[in-house]
Amino acid sequence: MSTLAPFAPTRPWWQQDSLPRLIADLARSELAAMRLSHAGLPHAPWSGELHFERDLGADSLERFQLATALSAALCMEQTGLDEQLPALPTLAGWCSIAQASLALQDAHISFRTSGSSGAPKQCQHALAQLEQEVQYWSGVLGPVKRILYTVPAHHIYGFLFTVLLPQALPDAPQLVDARATLPARLAGLARTGDLIVSFPDYWAGVAAAGQPFAHGVAGITSTAPCPDPVALQLQALGLDLLQIYGSSETAGIGWRRQAGEAYALLPYWDRTAQPGMLLRDGREVALQDTLDWRGERAFVPAGRIDQAVQVGGVNVHPAATAAVLERHPGVAQASVRLMRPDEGQRLKAFIVPAPAGAQEAALAAELAAWARAHLTMAARPVSFTFGSNLPRTKQGKLADWIIDAGNESTPEQP
């Protein structure tokens, strides 16, 4: 299939304001994962004078882990300059060393999967291929005056559309950090010529608010499937919504403008004879989902191969969460699932209490505390239903259940 030549930016991405933003987003995310909470971590933007110990309370072990994460993201082990990071106490110091390393090697960049299964992995990409992708999107989108974003720069989605895309557009757009903007206020903030980069859970809040958009506002959604009712409501409010399908492992693969339609395969990808694989630049790439093909260059995702689900744009593994709950002495068995659309957008748990366990209300409170101590926020169930046996189908397979107020305890939100 035809390919697109990468564009040639006037300056490397890391010589601009994007690098401090990426490092700050990565550091905040890593600390939150280590501490199982965002509590006490300042919101963006971070100044260069930010001191990791004084302002973030990061001890030497946490700083070492942060340095390891940044080194992996920017492939700094190839230059050896990553060894200087732990001794530098400020964000500005890290930016300086990162720039020096990228000046020697910037051909590759790596992104960690957002999985919450306990085994995240690094996914390395050639910068030239990512630049090729945003060149394609610049042709689809046309001129953009501002980019409003609610996603972090250290994830591949945020990197593509808030770091690289501005370089590929005909005129450099203004970047507006909208992460602190309530969904109900987003449409009022948007102006003609804006592009909004967000994720399905946030878009659901925007759609529910029902406020019309100005003419000529475009939006992008990715990281998880956008429910058709949400997409249709956003379009009814005047938003030109592009749904992009991809992953940390692959970057973008396909896109669509209309809810319910198949995704169009991007021009530099090709099908292979082997299911679960695509071809790019002569190399086979494994997919995370099963694809249902509608012709040679159109498809519909048919579910994760690894059974992960998404909560707030984060991949979580319900079986791993259930295993953590079963380590609690008051739990004999646990089953965890994503809530039904009418129940919410978080995980729910069905618990078979141990014979000598606490009463249901007390056990629900204990499990909420257990989840806060052992699971990341996205992987924590926010609803607990109790019964003598796990719900199963007639064939004996684990089944879904409806949250029933008479047999269910919902702990305080974490």
mmCIF file of C-alpha atoms in Angstrom:
data_model
loop_
_atom_site.group_PDB
_atom_site.id
_atom_site.type_symbol
_atom_site.label_atom_id
_atom_site.label_comp_id
_atom_site.label_asym_id
_atom_site.label_seq_id
_atom_site.Cartn_x
_atom_site.Cartn_y
_atom_site.Cartn_z
ATOM 1 C CA MET A 1 0.000 0.000 0.000
ATOM 2 C CA SER A 2 1.122 3.597 -0.513
ATOM 3 C CA THR A 3 3.189 5.221 2.206
ATOM 4 C CA LEU A 4 3.734 8.791 3.334
ATOM 5 C CA ALA A 5 7.168 10.339 3.673
ATOM 6 C CA PRO A 6 7.789 11.776 7.160
ATOM 7 C CA PHE A 7 7.644 15.536 7.453
ATOM 8 C CA ALA A 8 10.749 17.525 8.372
ATOM 9 C CA PRO A 9 10.068 19.695 11.459
ATOM 10 C CA THR A 10 11.972 22.960 11.742
ATOM 11 C CA ARG A 11 13.147 21.947 15.223
ATOM 12 C CA PRO A 12 13.194 18.573 16.974
ATOM 13 C CA TRP A 13 10.225 18.086 19.282
ATOM 14 C CA TRP A 14 12.504 17.978 22.323
ATOM 15 C CA GLN A 15 13.866 21.487 21.695
ATOM 16 C CA GLN A 16 10.429 22.913 22.407
ATOM 17 C CA ASP A 17 8.147 23.234 25.433
ATOM 18 C CA SER A 18 6.908 19.684 24.952
ATOM 19 C CA LEU A 19 9.842 18.020 26.724
ATOM 20 C CA PRO A 20 9.251 19.537 30.205
ATOM 21 C CA ARG A 21 5.554 18.698 29.866
ATOM 22 C CA LEU A 22 6.308 15.097 28.921
ATOM 23 C CA ILE A 23 8.757 14.645 31.805
ATOM 24 C CA ALA A 24 6.333 16.210 34.297
ATOM 25 C CA ASP A 25 3.440 14.051 33.088
ATOM 26 C CA LEU A 26 5.586 10.920 33.291
ATOM 27 C CA ALA A 27 6.869 11.768 36.782
ATOM 28 C CA ARG A 28 3.376 12.484 38.104
ATOM 29 C CA SER A 29 2.029 9.251 36.640
ATOM 30 C CA GLU A 30 4.920 7.155 37.974
ATOM 31 C CA LEU A 31 4.679 8.606 41.484
ATOM 32 C CA ALA A 32 0.917 8.048 41.534
ATOM 33 C CA ALA A 33 1.458 4.422 40.506
ATOM 34 C CA MET A 34 4.099 3.904 43.202
ATOM 35 C CA ARG A 35 1.924 5.502 45.877
ATOM 36 C CA LEU A 36 -1.396 4.154 44.537
ATOM 37 C CA SER A 37 -2.739 7.707 44.720
ATOM 38 C CA HIS A 38 -2.422 11.161 43.124
ATOM 39 C CA ALA A 39 -2.883 12.786 46.537
ATOM 40 C CA GLY A 40 -0.338 15.522 47.217
ATOM 41 C CA LEU A 41 0.939 15.674 43.631
ATOM 42 C CA PRO A 42 0.605 19.119 42.026
ATOM 43 C CA HIS A 43 -1.293 19.467 38.776
ATOM 44 C CA ALA A 44 0.301 20.694 35.561
ATOM 45 C CA PRO A 45 2.103 22.799 34.634
ATOM 46 C CA TRP A 46 5.257 22.224 36.686
ATOM 47 C CA SER A 47 7.954 24.879 36.721
ATOM 48 C CA GLY A 48 11.563 24.053 35.994
ATOM 49 C CA GLU A 49 12.409 24.902 39.600
ATOM 50 C CA LEU A 50 10.229 22.069 40.892
ATOM 51 C CA HIS A 51 12.298 20.081 43.402
ATOM 52 C CA PHE A 52 11.555 16.365 43.499
ATOM 53 C CA GLU A 53 12.190 15.948 47.232
ATOM 54 C CA ARG A 54 10.962 19.297 48.533
ATOM 55 C CA ASP A 55 7.886 19.730 46.307
ATOM 56 C CA LEU A 56 6.916 16.117 45.617
ATOM 57 C CA GLY A 57 8.241 14.374 48.716
ATOM 58 C CA ALA A 58 10.107 11.903 46.499
ATOM 59 C CA ASP A 59 12.672 9.892 48.438
ATOM 60 C CA SER A 60 15.849 8.462 46.924
ATOM 61 C CA LEU A 61 14.188 5.183 45.914
ATOM 62 C CA GLU A 62 11.324 6.987 44.186
ATOM 63 C CA ARG A 63 13.742 9.306 42.370
ATOM 64 C CA PHE A 64 15.702 6.289 41.171
ATOM 65 C CA GLN A 65 12.510 4.696 39.847
ATOM 66 C CA LEU A 66 11.523 7.952 38.148
ATOM 67 C CA ALA A 67 14.941 8.152 36.513
ATOM 68 C CA THR A 68 14.582 4.564 35.320
ATOM 69 C CA ALA A 69 11.184 5.329 33.790
ATOM 70 C CA LEU A 70 12.438 8.451 31.996
ATOM 71 C CA SER A 71 15.507 6.625 30.727
ATOM 72 C CA ALA A 72 13.306 3.898 29.274
ATOM 73 C CA ALA A 73 10.930 6.396 27.659
ATOM 74 C CA LEU A 74 13.659 8.407 25.932
ATOM 75 C CA CYS A 75 15.997 5.444 25.315
ATOM 76 C CA MET A 76 18.680 7.235 27.342
ATOM 77 C CA GLU A 77 20.502 4.010 28.129
ATOM 78 C CA GLN A 78 21.898 4.247 24.597
ATOM 79 C CA THR A 79 23.822 7.409 25.507
ATOM 80 C CA GLY A 80 24.677 6.613 29.134
ATOM 81 C CA LEU A 81 23.526 10.058 30.284
ATOM 82 C CA ASP A 82 20.674 8.530 32.268
ATOM 83 C CA GLU A 83 23.177 7.770 35.036
ATOM 84 C CA GLN A 84 23.248 11.492 35.874
ATOM 85 C CA LEU A 85 19.501 11.762 36.526
ATOM 86 C CA PRO A 86 19.258 10.478 40.142
ATOM 87 C CA ALA A 87 21.704 13.109 41.380
ATOM 88 C CA LEU A 88 19.761 16.024 39.868
ATOM 89 C CA PRO A 89 17.045 17.359 42.187
ATOM 90 C CA THR A 90 14.965 19.560 39.846
ATOM 91 C CA LEU A 91 12.789 19.239 36.764
ATOM 92 C CA ALA A 92 15.018 21.716 34.930
ATOM 93 C CA GLY A 93 18.048 19.540 35.608
ATOM 94 C CA TRP A 94 16.309 16.500 34.193
ATOM 95 C CA CYS A 95 15.218 18.442 31.111
ATOM 96 C CA SER A 96 18.807 19.530 30.504
ATOM 97 C CA ILE A 97 20.182 15.979 30.679
ATOM 98 C CA ALA A 98 17.294 14.622 28.602
ATOM 99 C CA GLN A 99 17.975 17.206 25.885
ATOM 100 C CA ALA A 100 21.662 16.323 25.869
ATOM 101 C CA SER A 101 20.791 12.650 25.471
ATOM 102 C CA LEU A 102 18.219 13.287 22.736
ATOM 103 C CA ALA A 103 20.758 15.382 20.836
ATOM 104 C CA LEU A 104 22.814 12.189 20.561
ATOM 105 C CA GLN A 105 19.892 9.784 19.970
ATOM 106 C CA ASP A 106 16.297 10.701 19.208
ATOM 107 C CA ALA A 107 15.443 8.141 16.532
ATOM 108 C CA HIS A 108 13.355 6.067 18.945
ATOM 109 C CA ILE A 109 10.971 6.723 21.809
ATOM 110 C CA SER A 110 9.240 4.282 24.112
ATOM 111 C CA PHE A 111 5.829 4.215 25.775
ATOM 112 C CA ARG A 112 4.723 2.040 28.649
ATOM 113 C CA THR A 113 1.431 0.209 28.367
ATOM 114 C CA SER A 114 -1.222 1.503 30.731
ATOM 115 C CA GLY A 115 -1.969 -2.008 31.943
ATOM 116 C CA SER A 116 -2.882 -2.584 35.556
ATOM 117 C CA SER A 117 -2.054 -6.290 35.633
ATOM 118 C CA GLY A 118 1.243 -5.841 37.451
ATOM 119 C CA ALA A 119 3.343 -6.361 34.322
ATOM 120 C CA PRO A 120 3.426 -3.177 32.212
ATOM 121 C CA LYS A 121 5.756 -3.269 29.229
ATOM 122 C CA GLN A 122 7.710 -0.746 27.180
ATOM 123 C CA CYS A 123 6.749 -0.333 23.530
ATOM 124 C CA GLN A 124 9.492 1.251 21.439
ATOM 125 C CA HIS A 125 8.653 3.173 18.266
ATOM 126 C CA ALA A 126 10.707 4.733 15.514
ATOM 127 C CA LEU A 127 10.147 8.485 15.642
ATOM 128 C CA ALA A 128 10.008 8.565 11.833
ATOM 129 C CA GLN A 129 6.976 6.258 11.866
ATOM 130 C CA LEU A 130 5.174 8.413 14.427
ATOM 131 C CA GLU A 131 5.941 11.491 12.335
ATOM 132 C CA GLN A 132 4.542 9.667 9.322
ATOM 133 C CA GLU A 133 1.305 9.103 11.207
ATOM 134 C CA VAL A 134 0.805 12.711 12.263
ATOM 135 C CA GLN A 135 1.504 13.854 8.725
ATOM 136 C CA TYR A 136 -1.487 11.767 7.688
ATOM 137 C CA TRP A 137 -3.654 13.293 10.418
ATOM 138 C CA SER A 138 -2.631 16.813 9.415
ATOM 139 C CA GLY A 139 -4.064 16.115 5.960
ATOM 140 C CA VAL A 140 -7.305 14.791 7.447
ATOM 141 C CA LEU A 141 -7.722 17.668 9.907
ATOM 142 C CA GLY A 142 -6.551 20.655 7.874
ATOM 143 C CA PRO A 143 -5.785 23.984 9.602
ATOM 144 C CA VAL A 144 -6.101 24.021 13.408
ATOM 145 C CA LYS A 145 -5.960 27.217 15.481
ATOM 146 C CA ARG A 146 -5.807 25.664 18.945
ATOM 147 C CA ILE A 147 -5.413 22.172 20.397
ATOM 148 C CA LEU A 148 -7.283 21.661 23.669
ATOM 149 C CA TYR A 149 -6.124 18.464 25.356
ATOM 150 C CA THR A 150 -7.106 16.399 28.381
ATOM 151 C CA VAL A 151 -4.465 13.686 27.926
ATOM 152 C CA PRO A 152 -0.849 13.408 29.172
ATOM 153 C CA ALA A 153 2.117 13.789 26.826
ATOM 154 C CA HIS A 154 3.979 10.668 27.963
ATOM 155 C CA HIS A 155 1.302 8.322 26.609
ATOM 156 C CA ILE A 156 1.502 7.577 22.901
ATOM 157 C CA TYR A 157 -1.895 9.159 22.174
ATOM 158 C CA GLY A 158 -0.948 12.416 23.881
ATOM 159 C CA PHE A 159 2.518 12.396 22.327
ATOM 160 C CA LEU A 160 1.136 11.993 18.814
ATOM 161 C CA PHE A 161 -1.567 14.642 19.037
ATOM 162 C CA THR A 162 -0.136 17.234 21.441
ATOM 163 C CA VAL A 163 3.611 16.960 20.735
ATOM 164 C CA LEU A 164 4.127 15.820 17.133
ATOM 165 C CA LEU A 165 0.895 16.919 15.434
ATOM 166 C CA PRO A 166 1.446 20.654 16.104
ATOM 167 C CA GLN A 167 4.699 20.391 14.139
ATOM 168 C CA ALA A 168 2.950 18.772 11.172
ATOM 169 C CA LEU A 169 0.067 21.239 10.861
ATOM 170 C CA PRO A 170 0.324 24.091 8.311
ATOM 171 C CA ASP A 171 0.384 26.745 11.050
ATOM 172 C CA ALA A 172 1.539 25.984 14.581
ATOM 173 C CA PRO A 173 -1.545 25.900 16.832
ATOM 174 C CA GLN A 174 -1.788 27.198 20.374
ATOM 175 C CA LEU A 175 -1.790 24.400 22.960
ATOM 176 C CA VAL A 176 -4.348 24.640 25.777
ATOM 177 C CA ASP A 177 -4.203 22.253 28.735
ATOM 178 C CA ALA A 178 -7.855 21.461 29.504
ATOM 179 C CA ARG A 179 -7.268 18.687 32.032
ATOM 180 C CA ALA A 180 -8.638 20.818 34.856
ATOM 181 C CA THR A 181 -11.717 21.800 32.818
ATOM 182 C CA LEU A 182 -14.963 20.113 33.809
ATOM 183 C CA PRO A 183 -16.575 18.262 30.889
ATOM 184 C CA ALA A 184 -19.696 20.409 31.192
ATOM 185 C CA ARG A 185 -17.617 23.525 30.463
ATOM 186 C CA LEU A 186 -15.595 22.228 27.531
ATOM 187 C CA ALA A 187 -18.000 23.179 24.725
ATOM 188 C CA GLY A 188 -18.181 26.722 26.053
ATOM 189 C CA LEU A 189 -14.387 26.938 26.035
ATOM 190 C CA ALA A 190 -14.030 25.705 22.436
ATOM 191 C CA ARG A 191 -13.905 28.101 19.488
ATOM 192 C CA THR A 192 -14.079 27.767 15.717
ATOM 193 C CA GLY A 193 -10.886 26.147 14.449
ATOM 194 C CA ASP A 194 -10.192 24.224 17.666
ATOM 195 C CA LEU A 195 -9.199 20.570 17.900
ATOM 196 C CA ILE A 196 -10.024 18.790 21.169
ATOM 197 C CA VAL A 197 -7.967 15.716 22.086
ATOM 198 C CA SER A 198 -9.642 13.598 24.758
ATOM 199 C CA PHE A 199 -10.816 10.102 25.730
ATOM 200 C CA PRO A 200 -14.229 8.379 25.902
ATOM 201 C CA ASP A 201 -14.984 8.833 29.611
ATOM 202 C CA TYR A 202 -14.356 12.570 29.351
ATOM 203 C CA TRP A 203 -16.345 12.797 26.116
ATOM 204 C CA ALA A 204 -19.248 11.049 27.871
ATOM 205 C CA GLY A 205 -19.375 13.904 30.372
ATOM 206 C CA VAL A 206 -19.284 16.462 27.566
ATOM 207 C CA ALA A 207 -22.132 14.699 25.765
ATOM 208 C CA ALA A 208 -24.221 14.480 28.941
ATOM 209 C CA ALA A 209 -23.878 18.238 29.502
ATOM 210 C CA GLY A 210 -25.621 18.842 26.169
ATOM 211 C CA GLN A 211 -23.995 22.188 25.393
ATOM 212 C CA PRO A 212 -23.644 22.868 21.633
ATOM 213 C CA PHE A 213 -20.236 23.464 20.083
ATOM 214 C CA ALA A 214 -19.274 26.431 17.964
ATOM 215 C CA HIS A 215 -19.175 25.798 14.223
ATOM 216 C CA GLY A 216 -15.935 24.247 12.995
ATOM 217 C CA VAL A 217 -14.783 22.464 16.176
ATOM 218 C CA ALA A 218 -13.218 19.021 15.732
ATOM 219 C CA GLY A 219 -12.584 16.361 18.345
ATOM 220 C CA ILE A 220 -10.495 13.210 18.567
ATOM 221 C CA THR A 221 -11.181 10.244 20.810
ATOM 222 C CA SER A 222 -8.985 7.223 21.414
ATOM 223 C CA THR A 223 -7.554 4.935 24.161
ATOM 224 C CA ALA A 224 -10.821 2.939 24.305
ATOM 225 C CA PRO A 225 -13.985 2.456 22.234
ATOM 226 C CA CYS A 226 -16.263 5.477 22.289
ATOM 227 C CA PRO A 227 -19.848 4.271 22.874
ATOM 228 C CA ASP A 228 -22.059 4.959 19.874
ATOM 229 C CA PRO A 229 -24.641 6.973 21.888
ATOM 230 C CA VAL A 230 -21.861 9.277 23.119
ATOM 231 C CA ALA A 231 -20.448 9.782 19.624
ATOM 232 C CA LEU A 232 -23.898 10.426 18.148
ATOM 233 C CA GLN A 233 -24.750 12.954 20.862
ATOM 234 C CA LEU A 234 -21.468 14.820 20.315
ATOM 235 C CA GLN A 235 -22.153 14.975 16.592
ATOM 236 C CA ALA A 236 -25.673 16.250 17.309
ATOM 237 C CA LEU A 237 -24.061 19.017 19.381
ATOM 238 C CA GLY A 238 -22.044 20.069 16.325
ATOM 239 C CA LEU A 239 -18.700 18.357 16.982
ATOM 240 C CA ASP A 240 -16.764 16.799 14.093
ATOM 241 C CA LEU A 241 -15.575 13.692 15.967
ATOM 242 C CA LEU A 242 -12.804 11.405 14.730
ATOM 243 C CA GLN A 243 -12.570 8.022 16.445
ATOM 244 C CA ILE A 244 -9.053 6.581 16.261
ATOM 245 C CA TYR A 245 -8.217 2.954 16.899
ATOM 246 C CA GLY A 246 -4.723 1.969 18.035
ATOM 247 C CA SER A 247 -2.627 1.008 21.035
ATOM 248 C CA SER A 248 0.650 1.691 22.810
ATOM 249 C CA GLU A 249 2.127 -1.236 20.900
ATOM 250 C CA THR A 250 1.045 -0.150 17.415
ATOM 251 C CA ALA A 251 0.244 3.595 17.463
ATOM 252 C CA GLY A 252 -2.700 4.446 15.189
ATOM 253 C CA ILE A 253 -4.161 1.709 13.001
ATOM 254 C CA GLY A 254 -7.508 2.993 11.751
ATOM 255 C CA TRP A 255 -10.190 5.655 12.113
ATOM 256 C CA ARG A 256 -13.807 6.523 11.445
ATOM 257 C CA ARG A 257 -16.061 9.578 11.545
ATOM 258 C CA GLN A 258 -19.439 7.884 11.960
ATOM 259 C CA ALA A 259 -20.516 5.809 14.949
ATOM 260 C CA GLY A 260 -21.262 2.220 14.051
ATOM 261 C CA GLU A 261 -19.216 2.217 10.866
ATOM 262 C CA ALA A 262 -16.107 0.127 10.294
ATOM 263 C CA TYR A 263 -12.684 1.684 10.842
ATOM 264 C CA ALA A 264 -10.626 2.536 7.758
ATOM 265 C CA LEU A 265 -7.110 1.074 7.866
ATOM 266 C CA LEU A 266 -4.410 3.758 7.721
ATOM 267 C CA PRO A 267 -2.597 3.791 4.360
ATOM 268 C CA TYR A 268 0.761 2.440 5.547
ATOM 269 C CA TRP A 269 -0.728 -0.656 7.231
ATOM 270 C CA ASP A 270 -1.590 -3.872 5.371
ATOM 271 C CA ARG A 271 -3.376 -7.086 6.254
ATOM 272 C CA THR A 272 -1.477 -10.340 6.549
ATOM 273 C CA ALA A 273 -2.578 -13.921 6.131
ATOM 274 C CA GLN A 274 -1.990 -14.473 9.840
ATOM 275 C CA PRO A 275 -4.841 -13.450 12.191
ATOM 276 C CA GLY A 276 -3.855 -11.024 14.909
ATOM 277 C CA MET A 277 -1.079 -9.460 12.832
ATOM 278 C CA LEU A 278 -0.676 -6.442 10.548
ATOM 279 C CA LEU A 279 2.160 -5.464 8.238
ATOM 280 C CA ARG A 280 4.019 -2.134 8.259
ATOM 281 C CA ASP A 281 7.177 -1.409 6.295
ATOM 282 C CA GLY A 282 7.601 -5.123 5.645
ATOM 283 C CA ARG A 283 7.455 -6.056 9.340
ATOM 284 C CA GLU A 284 4.690 -8.009 11.042
ATOM 285 C CA VAL A 285 3.223 -6.332 14.135
ATOM 286 C CA ALA A 286 1.105 -8.193 16.702
ATOM 287 C CA LEU A 287 -2.286 -6.724 17.589
ATOM 288 C CA GLN A 288 -3.893 -6.509 21.022
ATOM 289 C CA ASP A 289 -7.410 -7.070 19.672
ATOM 290 C CA THR A 290 -9.135 -9.489 17.365
ATOM 291 C CA LEU A 291 -10.274 -7.646 14.218
ATOM 292 C CA ASP A 292 -13.420 -8.467 12.268
ATOM 293 C CA TRP A 293 -12.562 -7.499 8.674
ATOM 294 C CA ARG A 294 -15.132 -5.860 6.393
ATOM 295 C CA GLY A 295 -13.233 -6.057 3.134
ATOM 296 C CA GLU A 296 -9.508 -5.564 2.606
ATOM 297 C CA ARG A 297 -9.112 -2.197 4.342
ATOM 298 C CA ALA A 298 -11.959 -1.842 6.841
ATOM 299 C CA PHE A 299 -12.453 -3.565 10.188
ATOM 300 C CA VAL A 300 -14.324 -3.609 13.475
ATOM 301 C CA PRO A 301 -12.477 -4.445 16.743
ATOM 302 C CA ALA A 302 -13.891 -7.657 18.206
ATOM 303 C CA GLY A 303 -12.429 -7.658 21.721
ATOM 304 C CA ARG A 304 -9.109 -7.790 23.540
ATOM 305 C CA ILE A 305 -7.018 -10.891 23.097
ATOM 306 C CA ASP A 306 -5.756 -10.611 26.698
ATOM 307 C CA GLN A 307 -9.223 -9.948 28.221
ATOM 308 C CA ALA A 308 -8.270 -6.483 29.461
ATOM 309 C CA VAL A 309 -10.932 -3.797 29.848
ATOM 310 C CA GLN A 310 -10.516 -0.047 30.059
ATOM 311 C CA VAL A 311 -11.370 2.214 32.969
ATOM 312 C CA GLY A 312 -10.694 5.895 32.444
ATOM 313 C CA GLY A 313 -8.452 5.122 29.486
ATOM 314 C CA VAL A 314 -6.351 2.660 31.516
ATOM 315 C CA ASN A 315 -6.145 -1.038 30.678
ATOM 316 C CA VAL A 316 -7.053 -3.156 33.687
ATOM 317 C CA HIS A 317 -7.339 -6.920 34.048
ATOM 318 C CA PRO A 318 -10.404 -7.987 36.067
ATOM 319 C CA ALA A 319 -8.904 -11.404 36.804
ATOM 320 C CA ALA A 320 -5.859 -9.761 38.396
ATOM 321 C CA THR A 321 -8.115 -7.568 40.537
ATOM 322 C CA ALA A 322 -10.123 -10.621 41.616
ATOM 323 C CA ALA A 323 -6.908 -12.377 42.641
ATOM 324 C CA VAL A 324 -5.959 -9.409 44.846
ATOM 325 C CA LEU A 325 -9.387 -9.433 46.514
ATOM 326 C CA GLU A 326 -9.121 -13.178 47.161
ATOM 327 C CA ARG A 327 -5.981 -12.563 49.212
ATOM 328 C CA HIS A 328 -8.173 -10.823 51.818
ATOM 329 C CA PRO A 329 -8.889 -13.296 54.656
ATOM 330 C CA GLY A 330 -12.605 -12.511 54.540
ATOM 331 C CA VAL A 331 -12.992 -13.555 50.899
ATOM 332 C CA ALA A 332 -13.473 -17.127 49.698
ATOM 333 C CA GLN A 333 -14.024 -16.293 46.018
ATOM 334 C CA ALA A 334 -14.236 -13.145 43.898
ATOM 335 C CA SER A 335 -15.329 -12.273 40.388
ATOM 336 C CA VAL A 336 -14.642 -8.840 38.881
ATOM 337 C CA ARG A 337 -16.178 -7.254 35.793
ATOM 338 C CA LEU A 338 -16.624 -3.912 34.122
ATOM 339 C CA MET A 339 -19.950 -2.354 35.047
ATOM 340 C CA ARG A 340 -22.812 -2.439 32.573
ATOM 341 C CA PRO A 341 -23.382 0.920 30.815
ATOM 342 C CA ASP A 342 -26.422 1.637 33.016
ATOM 343 C CA GLU A 343 -24.401 0.900 36.172
ATOM 344 C CA GLY A 344 -21.359 3.109 35.612
ATOM 345 C CA GLN A 345 -17.876 3.088 34.114
ATOM 346 C CA ARG A 346 -15.825 1.402 36.848
ATOM 347 C CA LEU A 347 -15.176 -2.151 38.007
ATOM 348 C CA LYS A 348 -17.600 -4.107 40.180
ATOM 349 C CA ALA A 349 -16.932 -7.203 42.281
ATOM 350 C CA PHE A 350 -19.028 -10.185 43.328
ATOM 351 C CA ILE A 351 -17.788 -11.650 46.606
ATOM 352 C CA VAL A 352 -18.376 -15.022 48.236
ATOM 353 C CA PRO A 353 -17.430 -14.339 51.872
ATOM 354 C CA ALA A 354 -15.283 -16.751 53.846
ATOM 355 C CA PRO A 355 -17.317 -18.873 56.299
ATOM 356 C CA ALA A 356 -16.165 -16.921 59.342
ATOM 357 C CA GLY A 357 -15.944 -13.582 57.555
ATOM 358 C CA ALA A 358 -17.341 -10.230 58.634
ATOM 359 C CA GLN A 359 -20.862 -9.014 57.939
ATOM 360 C CA GLU A 360 -21.390 -7.748 54.401
ATOM 361 C CA ALA A 361 -21.353 -4.021 55.201
ATOM 362 C CA ALA A 362 -18.202 -4.364 57.289
ATOM 363 C CA LEU A 363 -16.556 -6.598 54.690
ATOM 364 C CA ALA A 364 -17.357 -4.090 51.930
ATOM 365 C CA ALA A 365 -15.598 -1.368 53.918
ATOM 366 C CA GLU A 366 -12.631 -3.664 54.553
ATOM 367 C CA LEU A 367 -12.383 -4.548 50.860
ATOM 368 C CA ALA A 368 -12.533 -0.895 49.840
ATOM 369 C CA ALA A 369 -9.575 -0.203 52.132
ATOM 370 C CA TRP A 370 -7.812 -3.352 50.861
ATOM 371 C CA ALA A 371 -8.267 -2.180 47.267
ATOM 372 C CA ARG A 372 -6.893 1.273 48.063
ATOM 373 C CA ALA A 373 -3.806 -0.340 49.596
ATOM 374 C CA HIS A 374 -3.122 -2.894 46.865
ATOM 375 C CA LEU A 375 -4.615 -1.650 43.576
ATOM 376 C CA THR A 376 -4.294 1.388 41.365
ATOM 377 C CA MET A 377 -7.355 3.615 41.182
ATOM 378 C CA ALA A 378 -8.561 2.298 37.825
ATOM 379 C CA ALA A 379 -8.278 -1.317 39.033
ATOM 380 C CA ARG A 380 -10.322 -0.799 42.221
ATOM 381 C CA PRO A 381 -13.928 -2.036 42.273
ATOM 382 C CA VAL A 382 -16.337 0.610 43.534
ATOM 383 C CA SER A 383 -19.260 -1.764 44.037
ATOM 384 C CA PHE A 384 -19.363 -5.048 45.956
ATOM 385 C CA THR A 385 -22.170 -7.594 45.633
ATOM 386 C CA PHE A 386 -22.281 -10.581 47.990
ATOM 387 C CA GLY A 387 -23.654 -14.086 47.603
ATOM 388 C CA SER A 388 -23.089 -17.717 48.532
ATOM 389 C CA ASN A 389 -21.900 -18.643 45.017
ATOM 390 C CA LEU A 390 -20.352 -16.781 42.118
ATOM 391 C CA PRO A 391 -22.843 -16.109 39.298
ATOM 392 C CA ARG A 392 -22.442 -18.632 36.487
ATOM 393 C CA THR A 393 -24.120 -19.635 33.244
ATOM 394 C CA LYS A 394 -25.807 -23.012 32.772
ATOM 395 C CA GLN A 395 -22.543 -24.169 31.226
ATOM 396 C CA GLY A 396 -20.666 -23.254 34.402
ATOM 397 C CA LYS A 397 -18.847 -20.199 33.040
ATOM 398 C CA LEU A 398 -18.612 -17.034 35.125
ATOM 399 C CA ALA A 399 -21.531 -14.739 34.318
ATOM 400 C CA ASP A 400 -22.392 -11.077 34.707
ATOM 401 C CA TRP A 401 -24.707 -9.838 37.452
ATOM 402 C CA ILE A 402 -26.906 -6.811 37.937
ATOM 403 C CA ILE A 403 -25.970 -4.580 40.832
ATOM 404 C CA ASP A 404 -28.826 -5.085 43.271
ATOM 405 C CA ALA A 405 -29.253 -2.582 46.086
ATOM 406 C CA GLY A 406 -30.654 -5.342 48.265
ATOM 407 C CA ASN A 407 -27.541 -7.472 47.998
ATOM 408 C CA GLU A 408 -24.887 -4.900 47.261
ATOM 409 C CA SER A 409 -22.643 -2.537 49.154
ATOM 410 C CA THR A 410 -21.016 0.433 47.479
ATOM 411 C CA PRO A 411 -18.055 1.786 49.430
ATOM 412 C CA GLU A 412 -17.071 5.400 49.403
ATOM 413 C CA GLN A 413 -15.383 6.367 46.129
ATOM 414 C CA PRO A 414 -11.570 6.054 46.400
#
